Amino acid sequence: MHSGGKIKRSYTRSLDLKKGCIEMVHGSGGRAMTQLIDQLFLAAFDNEFLRQMNDQACFPGFNGRMVISTDSHVITPLFFPGGNIGSLSVNGTINDVVMSGANPAYLAASFILEEGFPLVDLKRIVDAMAKAAQGAQVPIVTGDTKVVERDSCDGVFITTTGVGMVPEGIAISSNNARPGDKILVSGTLGDHGIAIMLLRENLAFHCTLESDTAALHDLVANMVAAIPNIHVLRDPTRGGVATALNEIAHQSSVGMMLYENQLPILEPVNAACEFLGLDPLYVANEGKLIAICAPEDADKLLATMHKHSLGENAAIIGEVMEDMHCFVQMETRFGSKRVVDWLSGEQLPRIC
């Protein structure tokens, strides 16, 4: 995003944000690139740190442990029910930061733009990023922009990096799950991945499915305030709940038992998964979290989640067990048990 120095606002013309397109000159480091940064990115993301327009952001430091996370977003299609690649890139990185119990503070954003990409679409994406960042009160303070030749990428790729601070006394980590712990999810599973797949395949069901993309910082803050000793938090994105739980089980050297009749899954998601031959446990979410806590804290944590709009459908879905093999299993509605194994291959590529 940066132009390598202080911005100069003397242009012969304005960007045509209705009919214009990205050109190679917009990545050249010259007047056109500075024009793009000033009139599009800075106009949307404006804040005291970004306004300095240096090659780095200078911001107040933290007292305590810092958290940093970075993620690249390559979703196709770029626009989908409930959001677009812009809101997804902000929400996703904020969520990665707060899964440590941290308070998110700052974001950086890097764009790879394809020659010929419509400026009107780029503005929609940038505006969605600005709205998401402002809504979470996490400013985008620095970034970068590159332009590649036509057909070199799918219009736009976005990499976002977030930093935050973990409050004193919080020690949430994926290696903290213990036998007897309860496993909770904050809401319905698979909404994002199925919304994307239905759009790709031009399929319609009796109700409109939307991506669940959302920033979870406020929900997490409430949860940590209620139960400071939450053991694990994780957002089940690529690979869904099943993959996330397998990762946690191996990191904590435990097993897990899920209960199928307690999984919160929307009926249209179930129907779409049956039609497409997918398992909703492996389908991505972009606005949900997994929480693992001591059994005596589970009911209080669940009640806290229910009080928040992003946790209204929260549920206790299983428990942690001793298991030297670190298997994740599920008790089905019929009383039988099956292994919920690692995902083999990729059910839904390019979903985030």
Coordinates of C-alpha atoms in Angstrom, one line a residue:
M1 CA 0.0 0.0 0.0
H2 CA 2.8 2.4 0.8
S3 CA 4.4 4.5 -1.9
G4 CA 7.8 4.7 -0.2
G5 CA 7.4 8.1 1.3
K6 CA 5.2 11.0 2.3
I7 CA 2.2 11.3 0.0
K8 CA 2.0 14.3 -2.5
R9 CA -1.5 15.3 -3.5
S10 CA -0.9 17.0 -6.9
Y11 CA -2.6 15.0 -9.7
T12 CA -3.7 15.8 -13.1
R13 CA -6.9 13.7 -12.8
S14 CA -8.8 11.6 -10.3
L15 CA -9.2 7.8 -10.4
D16 CA -12.2 6.6 -12.4
L17 CA -13.8 4.5 -9.7
K18 CA -16.8 3.6 -11.8
K19 CA -15.3 2.5 -15.1
G20 CA -11.5 2.5 -14.5
C21 CA -9.3 -0.7 -14.1
I22 CA -6.1 -1.5 -12.5
E23 CA -3.1 -1.0 -14.9
M24 CA 0.5 -2.1 -14.6
V25 CA 1.4 1.6 -13.9
H26 CA -0.5 1.4 -10.6
G27 CA 2.2 -0.9 -9.3
S28 CA 5.2 1.1 -10.7
G29 CA 5.9 3.2 -7.6
G30 CA 5.2 6.4 -9.5
R31 CA 2.5 9.0 -9.7
A32 CA -0.3 6.5 -10.6
M33 CA 0.5 4.3 -7.7
T34 CA 0.5 7.2 -5.3
Q35 CA -2.8 8.3 -6.8
L36 CA -4.3 4.8 -6.2
I37 CA -3.0 4.8 -2.6
D38 CA -4.2 8.3 -1.8
Q39 CA -7.6 8.2 -3.5
L40 CA -8.6 4.7 -2.7
F41 CA -6.7 3.0 0.2
L42 CA -5.9 6.1 2.3
A43 CA -9.4 7.5 1.8
A44 CA -10.9 4.3 3.2
F45 CA -8.5 3.4 5.9
D46 CA -7.5 6.9 7.1
N47 CA -6.0 7.0 10.6
E48 CA -3.1 8.8 12.3
F49 CA -0.6 6.0 11.8
L50 CA -1.4 5.3 8.1
R51 CA -1.5 9.0 7.3
Q52 CA 2.3 9.2 8.0
M53 CA 2.7 7.1 4.8
N54 CA 6.1 5.8 5.7
D55 CA 7.4 2.3 4.8
Q56 CA 6.5 1.2 8.3
A57 CA 3.9 2.1 10.9
C58 CA 5.1 3.6 14.2
F59 CA 2.6 3.0 17.0
P60 CA 2.5 2.8 20.8
G61 CA 4.0 -0.3 22.3
F62 CA 2.5 -2.8 24.7
N63 CA 3.2 -3.8 28.3
G64 CA 2.9 -7.6 28.3
R65 CA 3.0 -10.4 25.8
M66 CA 2.3 -9.6 22.2
V67 CA 0.6 -11.7 19.6
I68 CA 1.1 -11.6 15.8
S69 CA -0.7 -13.5 13.1
T70 CA -0.7 -13.3 9.3
D71 CA -3.0 -14.8 6.7
S72 CA -3.3 -14.7 2.9
H73 CA -6.8 -14.7 1.3
V74 CA -7.3 -16.1 -2.1
I75 CA -11.1 -16.9 -2.1
T76 CA -13.1 -17.4 -5.2
P77 CA -15.5 -15.9 -5.9
L78 CA -14.4 -12.6 -4.4
F79 CA -17.9 -11.6 -3.5
F80 CA -20.4 -13.9 -1.8
P81 CA -23.5 -13.7 0.4
G82 CA -22.6 -12.2 3.7
G83 CA -19.3 -10.6 2.7
N84 CA -16.4 -10.4 0.3
I85 CA -12.6 -11.0 0.3
G86 CA -12.1 -7.7 2.0
S87 CA -14.3 -8.2 5.1
L88 CA -13.0 -11.8 5.2
S89 CA -9.4 -10.7 5.3
V90 CA -9.9 -8.4 8.2
N91 CA -12.2 -10.6 10.2
G92 CA -10.0 -13.7 9.7
T93 CA -6.9 -12.1 11.0
I94 CA -8.6 -10.5 13.9
N95 CA -10.0 -13.9 14.9
D96 CA -6.5 -15.5 14.6
V97 CA -5.2 -12.9 17.0
V98 CA -8.0 -13.2 19.6
M99 CA -7.9 -17.0 19.7
S100 CA -5.0 -16.4 22.2
G101 CA -7.3 -14.3 24.4
A102 CA -5.5 -11.2 23.1
N103 CA -6.9 -7.8 22.5
P104 CA -6.4 -7.0 18.8
A105 CA -4.7 -3.6 18.2
Y106 CA -3.4 -3.1 14.7
L107 CA -3.6 -4.5 11.2
A108 CA -1.4 -4.4 8.1
A109 CA -2.8 -5.2 4.6
S110 CA -1.0 -6.2 1.5
F111 CA -2.6 -6.4 -2.0
I112 CA -1.7 -8.2 -5.1
L113 CA -3.8 -6.8 -7.9
E114 CA -4.3 -8.1 -11.4
E115 CA -4.0 -5.9 -14.4
G116 CA -7.5 -5.1 -15.7
F117 CA -9.3 -5.6 -12.3
P118 CA -12.2 -3.1 -12.2
L119 CA -11.6 -0.2 -9.8
V120 CA -15.3 -0.3 -8.8
D121 CA -14.9 -3.8 -7.5
L122 CA -11.6 -2.9 -5.7
K123 CA -13.4 -0.1 -4.0
R124 CA -16.2 -2.4 -2.8
I125 CA -13.5 -4.7 -1.3
V126 CA -11.6 -1.8 0.3
D127 CA -14.8 -0.3 1.7
A128 CA -15.7 -3.7 3.2
M129 CA -12.2 -3.9 4.8
A130 CA -12.6 -0.4 6.2
K131 CA -16.0 -1.1 7.6
A132 CA -14.8 -4.3 9.3
A133 CA -11.7 -2.7 10.7
Q134 CA -13.6 0.3 12.0
G135 CA -16.3 -1.9 13.5
A136 CA -13.7 -3.8 15.4
Q137 CA -11.8 -0.6 16.3
V138 CA -8.6 -2.2 14.9
P139 CA -7.0 0.3 12.4
I140 CA -5.1 -0.8 9.3
V141 CA -1.8 1.1 9.9
T142 CA 0.4 0.0 7.0
G143 CA 0.5 -2.1 3.9
D144 CA 1.7 -2.7 0.4
T145 CA 0.4 -2.9 -3.2
K146 CA 1.7 -4.9 -6.1
V147 CA 0.3 -5.2 -9.6
V148 CA 0.8 -8.3 -11.7
E149 CA 0.1 -9.0 -15.4
R150 CA -3.4 -10.0 -16.6
D151 CA -4.3 -13.7 -15.9
S152 CA -1.6 -13.9 -13.2
C153 CA -4.1 -14.1 -10.3
D154 CA -7.8 -14.1 -9.7
G155 CA -8.3 -10.4 -9.6
V156 CA -7.0 -9.7 -6.1
F157 CA -5.1 -11.5 -3.3
I158 CA -5.0 -9.9 0.1
T159 CA -2.6 -10.7 3.0
T160 CA -3.4 -9.2 6.4
T161 CA -1.3 -9.2 9.5
G162 CA -2.6 -8.5 13.0
V163 CA -1.0 -7.7 16.3
G164 CA -2.4 -7.6 19.8
M165 CA -1.7 -8.0 23.4
V166 CA -2.6 -10.9 25.8
P167 CA -3.8 -9.6 29.2
E168 CA -2.0 -10.6 32.3
G169 CA -3.0 -14.1 33.6
I170 CA -4.4 -15.4 30.3
A171 CA -2.7 -18.5 29.0
I172 CA -4.9 -19.9 26.2
S173 CA -3.2 -22.5 24.0
S174 CA -4.0 -25.5 21.8
N175 CA -1.8 -27.7 24.0
N176 CA -3.9 -27.0 27.1
A177 CA -6.8 -29.5 26.6
R178 CA -7.1 -31.9 29.5
P179 CA -9.2 -35.1 30.0
G180 CA -12.6 -34.2 31.3
D181 CA -12.7 -30.8 29.6
K182 CA -15.8 -29.8 27.7
I183 CA -15.8 -28.8 24.0
L184 CA -18.0 -25.9 23.0
V185 CA -18.7 -24.2 19.7
S186 CA -20.1 -20.7 19.3
G187 CA -22.7 -21.4 16.7
T188 CA -23.8 -23.3 13.6
L189 CA -21.2 -25.2 11.6
G190 CA -20.2 -25.0 7.9
D191 CA -22.1 -21.9 7.0
H192 CA -19.2 -20.2 5.2
G193 CA -18.0 -23.1 3.1
I194 CA -21.5 -24.1 2.0
A195 CA -22.5 -20.5 1.1
I196 CA -19.4 -20.4 -1.2
M197 CA -19.9 -23.8 -2.7
L198 CA -23.6 -23.1 -3.5
L199 CA -22.6 -19.8 -5.2
R200 CA -19.9 -21.5 -7.3
E201 CA -22.2 -24.3 -8.4
N202 CA -25.2 -21.9 -8.9
L203 CA -27.3 -24.0 -6.6
A204 CA -30.4 -22.7 -4.8
F205 CA -32.1 -24.1 -1.7
H206 CA -35.3 -23.0 0.0
C207 CA -33.5 -20.3 2.0
T208 CA -30.5 -18.1 1.4
L209 CA -27.3 -19.2 3.0
E210 CA -24.8 -16.5 4.0
S211 CA -21.2 -16.7 5.0
D212 CA -20.8 -16.4 8.8
T213 CA -17.7 -14.1 8.4
A214 CA -17.4 -11.9 11.5
A215 CA -14.8 -10.6 13.9
L216 CA -15.0 -12.5 17.2
H217 CA -13.0 -10.1 19.4
D218 CA -16.0 -8.9 21.5
L219 CA -17.4 -12.4 22.1
V220 CA -13.9 -13.6 23.1
A221 CA -13.4 -10.7 25.5
N222 CA -16.7 -11.5 27.2
M223 CA -15.8 -15.2 27.4
V224 CA -12.3 -14.5 28.9
A225 CA -13.8 -12.0 31.4
A226 CA -16.2 -14.7 32.6
I227 CA -13.8 -17.6 32.5
P228 CA -10.2 -16.4 32.5
N229 CA -8.8 -19.9 32.6
I230 CA -10.3 -21.1 29.3
H231 CA -7.9 -23.8 28.1
V232 CA -8.2 -23.6 24.3
L233 CA -9.7 -21.3 21.7
R234 CA -9.6 -22.0 18.0
D235 CA -11.5 -20.8 14.9
P236 CA -12.4 -23.7 12.7
T237 CA -11.6 -22.3 9.2
R238 CA -10.1 -24.5 6.5
G239 CA -10.9 -28.1 7.4
G240 CA -13.7 -27.2 9.7
V241 CA -14.3 -28.4 13.3
A242 CA -13.0 -31.9 12.6
T243 CA -9.6 -30.7 11.4
A244 CA -9.3 -28.1 14.2
L245 CA -10.1 -30.7 16.9
N246 CA -7.6 -33.2 15.4
E247 CA -4.9 -30.6 15.6
I248 CA -5.8 -29.8 19.2
A249 CA -5.9 -33.4 20.2
H250 CA -2.4 -34.0 18.9
Q251 CA -1.0 -30.8 20.4
S252 CA -2.5 -31.7 23.8
S253 CA -1.9 -35.5 23.6
V254 CA -5.6 -36.3 24.3
G255 CA -8.6 -37.9 22.6
M256 CA -12.0 -36.4 22.1
M257 CA -15.6 -37.6 21.9
L258 CA -18.2 -35.6 20.0
Y259 CA -22.0 -36.1 20.2
E260 CA -23.7 -35.9 16.8
N261 CA -27.1 -35.0 18.3
Q262 CA -25.5 -31.9 19.9
L263 CA -23.9 -30.4 16.8
P264 CA -25.6 -27.1 15.8
I265 CA -26.0 -27.4 12.0
L266 CA -28.5 -25.5 9.9
E267 CA -30.9 -27.7 8.0
P268 CA -30.0 -26.1 4.6
V269 CA -26.3 -26.8 5.4
N270 CA -27.1 -30.4 6.2
A271 CA -29.2 -30.7 3.0
A272 CA -26.5 -29.1 0.8
C273 CA -23.8 -31.4 2.3
E274 CA -25.9 -34.5 1.6
F275 CA -26.5 -33.2 -2.0
L276 CA -22.8 -32.4 -2.6
G277 CA -21.4 -35.4 -0.7
L278 CA -19.7 -33.3 2.0
D279 CA -19.4 -33.8 5.7
P280 CA -20.3 -30.5 7.6
L281 CA -17.7 -31.3 10.3
Y282 CA -15.0 -30.6 7.6
V283 CA -16.6 -27.5 6.1
A284 CA -15.1 -24.1 6.9
N285 CA -16.5 -21.4 9.2
E286 CA -15.3 -17.8 9.3
G287 CA -17.1 -16.4 12.3
K288 CA -17.3 -19.3 14.7
L289 CA -15.0 -20.6 17.4
I290 CA -14.2 -23.7 19.4
A291 CA -13.7 -23.4 23.2
I292 CA -12.4 -26.0 25.5
C293 CA -12.6 -25.5 29.2
A294 CA -12.7 -27.3 32.5
P295 CA -16.0 -29.2 33.1
E296 CA -17.0 -27.0 36.1
D297 CA -16.7 -23.9 33.9
A298 CA -18.7 -25.2 30.9
D299 CA -22.2 -24.1 31.9
K300 CA -21.1 -20.6 32.8
L301 CA -19.1 -20.2 29.6
L302 CA -22.0 -21.4 27.5
A303 CA -24.4 -18.9 29.2
T304 CA -21.9 -16.1 28.5
M305 CA -21.7 -17.1 24.9
H306 CA -25.5 -17.2 24.6
K307 CA -25.8 -13.6 25.7
H308 CA -23.7 -12.4 22.7
S309 CA -25.2 -12.1 19.2
L310 CA -22.4 -14.2 17.8
G311 CA -22.9 -16.9 20.4
E312 CA -26.7 -17.3 20.4
N313 CA -26.5 -20.8 18.9
A314 CA -23.5 -21.9 21.0
A315 CA -23.5 -25.5 22.2
I316 CA -21.5 -28.1 24.2
I317 CA -20.7 -30.7 21.6
G318 CA -18.3 -33.1 23.3
E319 CA -15.6 -33.8 25.8
V320 CA -11.9 -34.5 26.1
M321 CA -10.7 -38.0 27.0
E322 CA -7.5 -39.8 27.7
D323 CA -6.3 -41.5 24.5
M324 CA -2.7 -42.3 23.7
H325 CA -3.7 -42.4 20.0
C326 CA -5.2 -38.9 20.1
F327 CA -8.3 -40.0 18.2
V328 CA -11.3 -37.7 17.7
Q329 CA -14.4 -39.8 17.7
M330 CA -18.2 -39.1 17.4
E331 CA -21.1 -40.9 19.0
T332 CA -23.8 -40.9 16.3
R333 CA -27.5 -40.4 16.7
F334 CA -27.9 -44.2 16.6
G335 CA -25.5 -44.8 19.5
S336 CA -22.6 -46.1 17.4
K337 CA -19.1 -44.5 17.3
R338 CA -17.0 -43.5 14.4
V339 CA -13.6 -41.9 14.1
V340 CA -13.5 -38.3 12.9
D341 CA -10.2 -38.5 11.2
W342 CA -7.9 -35.9 9.6
L343 CA -9.2 -34.5 6.3
S344 CA -7.8 -36.4 3.4
G345 CA -7.3 -33.9 0.6
E346 CA -9.4 -30.7 0.4
Q347 CA -13.2 -30.7 0.3
L348 CA -13.6 -27.1 -0.7
P349 CA -10.5 -25.3 -2.2
R350 CA -10.1 -21.6 -2.3
I351 CA -12.7 -20.8 0.4
C352 CA -10.7 -18.2 2.4

